[in-house]
């Protein structure tokens, strides 16, 4: 069990640093067009931003990869609504969904497919993900 926890911690650290790392709520607010930290945290709590709780810092961190030109990647909020519709999906399951390749997407990552603009394809993949 200890070995499994260590593997999980290593994977989480790797994910935290993917695609440019992660930012604080203040930095996320700047990336979102100068929103307050409170507004950023409200978006996270309502399921409209990807993030995770850092217990040692007692803060929420936000992956840079979700931000795009003063907002978030088009389609991200729609996909998050599907993912958060499943009770078993936690913050790390969301991160894993976006950063792992999926056979239903031609072995591409949902993040990359969203960047290509195919929101409907990623929404279908998210529906399949939560059904499992």
Tab-separated table of C-alpha atoms in Angstrom:
chain	number	residue	atom	x	y	z
A	1	UNK	CA	0.000	0.000	0.000
A	2	UNK	CA	2.882	2.374	0.753
A	3	UNK	CA	4.402	1.651	-2.663
A	4	UNK	CA	1.095	2.472	-4.369
A	5	UNK	CA	0.875	5.790	-2.508
A	6	UNK	CA	4.425	6.647	-3.520
A	7	UNK	CA	3.668	5.843	-7.177
A	8	UNK	CA	0.562	8.034	-6.968
A	9	UNK	CA	2.577	10.898	-5.488
A	10	UNK	CA	5.171	10.616	-8.262
A	11	UNK	CA	2.446	10.646	-10.939
A	12	UNK	CA	0.750	13.685	-9.364
A	13	UNK	CA	4.049	15.599	-9.263
A	14	UNK	CA	4.592	14.821	-12.945
A	15	UNK	CA	1.065	15.956	-13.820
A	16	UNK	CA	1.502	19.197	-11.874
A	17	UNK	CA	4.398	20.130	-14.135
A	18	UNK	CA	2.885	19.159	-17.506
A	19	UNK	CA	2.308	21.819	-20.152
A	20	UNK	CA	3.890	24.756	-18.319
A	21	UNK	CA	3.212	23.810	-14.713
A	22	UNK	CA	0.611	25.402	-12.485
A	23	UNK	CA	-0.295	28.742	-10.988
A	24	UNK	CA	-1.913	30.227	-7.896
A	25	UNK	CA	-5.419	31.688	-7.882
A	26	UNK	CA	-3.898	35.172	-8.132
A	27	UNK	CA	-1.851	34.199	-11.195
A	28	UNK	CA	-4.868	32.408	-12.700
A	29	UNK	CA	-6.860	35.596	-12.244
A	30	UNK	CA	-4.298	37.489	-14.306
A	31	UNK	CA	-4.459	34.816	-17.031
A	32	UNK	CA	-8.256	35.197	-17.022
A	33	UNK	CA	-8.179	38.927	-17.644
A	34	UNK	CA	-7.497	40.282	-14.155
A	35	UNK	CA	-10.132	38.430	-12.141
A	36	UNK	CA	-9.850	38.470	-8.364
A	37	UNK	CA	-8.597	35.376	-6.549
A	38	UNK	CA	-12.091	35.013	-5.106
A	39	UNK	CA	-13.654	34.955	-8.568
A	40	UNK	CA	-11.131	32.336	-9.694
A	41	UNK	CA	-11.858	30.177	-6.656
A	42	UNK	CA	-15.596	30.494	-7.305
A	43	UNK	CA	-15.072	29.244	-10.860
A	44	UNK	CA	-13.114	26.290	-9.507
A	45	UNK	CA	-15.752	25.490	-6.875
A	46	UNK	CA	-18.506	25.647	-9.492
A	47	UNK	CA	-16.610	23.253	-11.761
A	48	UNK	CA	-15.571	25.751	-14.428
A	49	UNK	CA	-11.797	25.516	-13.875
A	50	UNK	CA	-9.410	22.611	-13.461
A	51	UNK	CA	-7.490	22.684	-10.205
A	52	UNK	CA	-6.422	20.715	-7.178
A	53	UNK	CA	-5.919	21.330	-3.484
A	54	UNK	CA	-2.338	21.547	-2.241
A	55	UNK	CA	-2.651	20.475	1.370
A	56	UNK	CA	0.818	21.590	2.382
A	57	UNK	CA	0.101	25.086	1.069
A	58	UNK	CA	-3.618	25.030	1.902
A	59	UNK	CA	-4.306	26.468	-1.527
A	60	UNK	CA	-5.788	25.551	-4.879
A	61	UNK	CA	-3.391	25.300	-7.829
A	62	UNK	CA	-4.446	25.634	-11.464
A	63	UNK	CA	-2.728	23.994	-14.446
A	64	UNK	CA	-1.540	26.531	-17.023
A	65	UNK	CA	-2.642	24.352	-19.918
A	66	UNK	CA	-6.325	25.268	-19.473
A	67	UNK	CA	-5.815	28.995	-20.103
A	68	UNK	CA	-6.023	30.525	-23.550
A	69	UNK	CA	-5.956	34.199	-24.509
A	70	UNK	CA	-7.655	35.740	-21.473
A	71	UNK	CA	-9.988	32.805	-20.916
A	72	UNK	CA	-9.954	29.038	-20.987
A	73	UNK	CA	-9.627	26.690	-23.931
A	74	UNK	CA	-12.896	26.674	-25.886
A	75	UNK	CA	-15.044	23.738	-24.810
A	76	UNK	CA	-13.281	23.215	-21.487
A	77	UNK	CA	-16.243	24.291	-19.358
A	78	UNK	CA	-18.628	22.043	-21.313
A	79	UNK	CA	-16.342	19.027	-20.829
A	80	UNK	CA	-15.898	19.825	-17.142
A	81	UNK	CA	-19.682	19.832	-16.719
A	82	UNK	CA	-19.778	16.259	-18.022
A	83	UNK	CA	-16.857	15.106	-15.887
A	84	UNK	CA	-18.233	16.670	-12.710
A	85	UNK	CA	-21.567	14.976	-13.362
A	86	UNK	CA	-20.034	11.739	-12.082
A	87	UNK	CA	-19.737	11.488	-8.311
A	88	UNK	CA	-16.510	9.483	-8.486
A	89	UNK	CA	-14.596	12.073	-10.530
A	90	UNK	CA	-12.221	14.091	-8.352
A	91	UNK	CA	-9.685	16.783	-9.254
A	92	UNK	CA	-6.991	14.271	-10.195
A	93	UNK	CA	-9.350	12.217	-12.359
A	94	UNK	CA	-10.111	15.437	-14.282
A	95	UNK	CA	-6.419	16.174	-14.776
A	96	UNK	CA	-5.774	12.585	-15.860
A	97	UNK	CA	-8.661	12.729	-18.326
A	98	UNK	CA	-7.249	15.785	-20.102
A	99	UNK	CA	-3.598	14.697	-20.128
A	100	UNK	CA	-3.811	10.976	-20.950
A	101	UNK	CA	-4.250	9.675	-24.470
A	102	UNK	CA	-7.560	7.999	-25.221
A	103	UNK	CA	-8.236	5.353	-27.823
A	104	UNK	CA	-11.585	6.979	-28.620
A	105	UNK	CA	-9.649	10.080	-29.689
A	106	UNK	CA	-7.217	8.245	-31.963
A	107	UNK	CA	-4.671	7.935	-29.148
A	108	UNK	CA	-4.613	11.704	-28.690
A	109	UNK	CA	-5.082	13.597	-25.452
A	110	UNK	CA	-8.424	15.350	-24.856
A	111	UNK	CA	-6.450	18.547	-24.213
A	112	UNK	CA	-4.921	18.409	-27.692
A	113	UNK	CA	-8.247	17.621	-29.358
A	114	UNK	CA	-9.845	20.609	-27.598
A	115	UNK	CA	-6.999	22.789	-28.841
A	116	UNK	CA	-7.749	21.530	-32.347
A	117	UNK	CA	-11.325	22.716	-31.854
A	118	UNK	CA	-13.228	19.410	-31.812
A	119	UNK	CA	-15.281	20.028	-28.667
A	120	UNK	CA	-17.994	17.498	-29.570
A	121	UNK	CA	-15.472	14.666	-29.894
A	122	UNK	CA	-14.003	15.457	-26.467
A	123	UNK	CA	-17.485	15.680	-24.950
A	124	UNK	CA	-18.228	12.169	-26.266
A	125	UNK	CA	-14.941	10.936	-24.805
A	126	UNK	CA	-15.853	12.528	-21.459
A	127	UNK	CA	-19.226	10.772	-21.505
A	128	UNK	CA	-17.428	7.470	-22.089
A	129	UNK	CA	-14.942	8.247	-19.338
A	130	UNK	CA	-17.591	8.896	-16.682
A	131	UNK	CA	-19.610	5.847	-17.747
A	132	UNK	CA	-16.703	3.528	-16.885
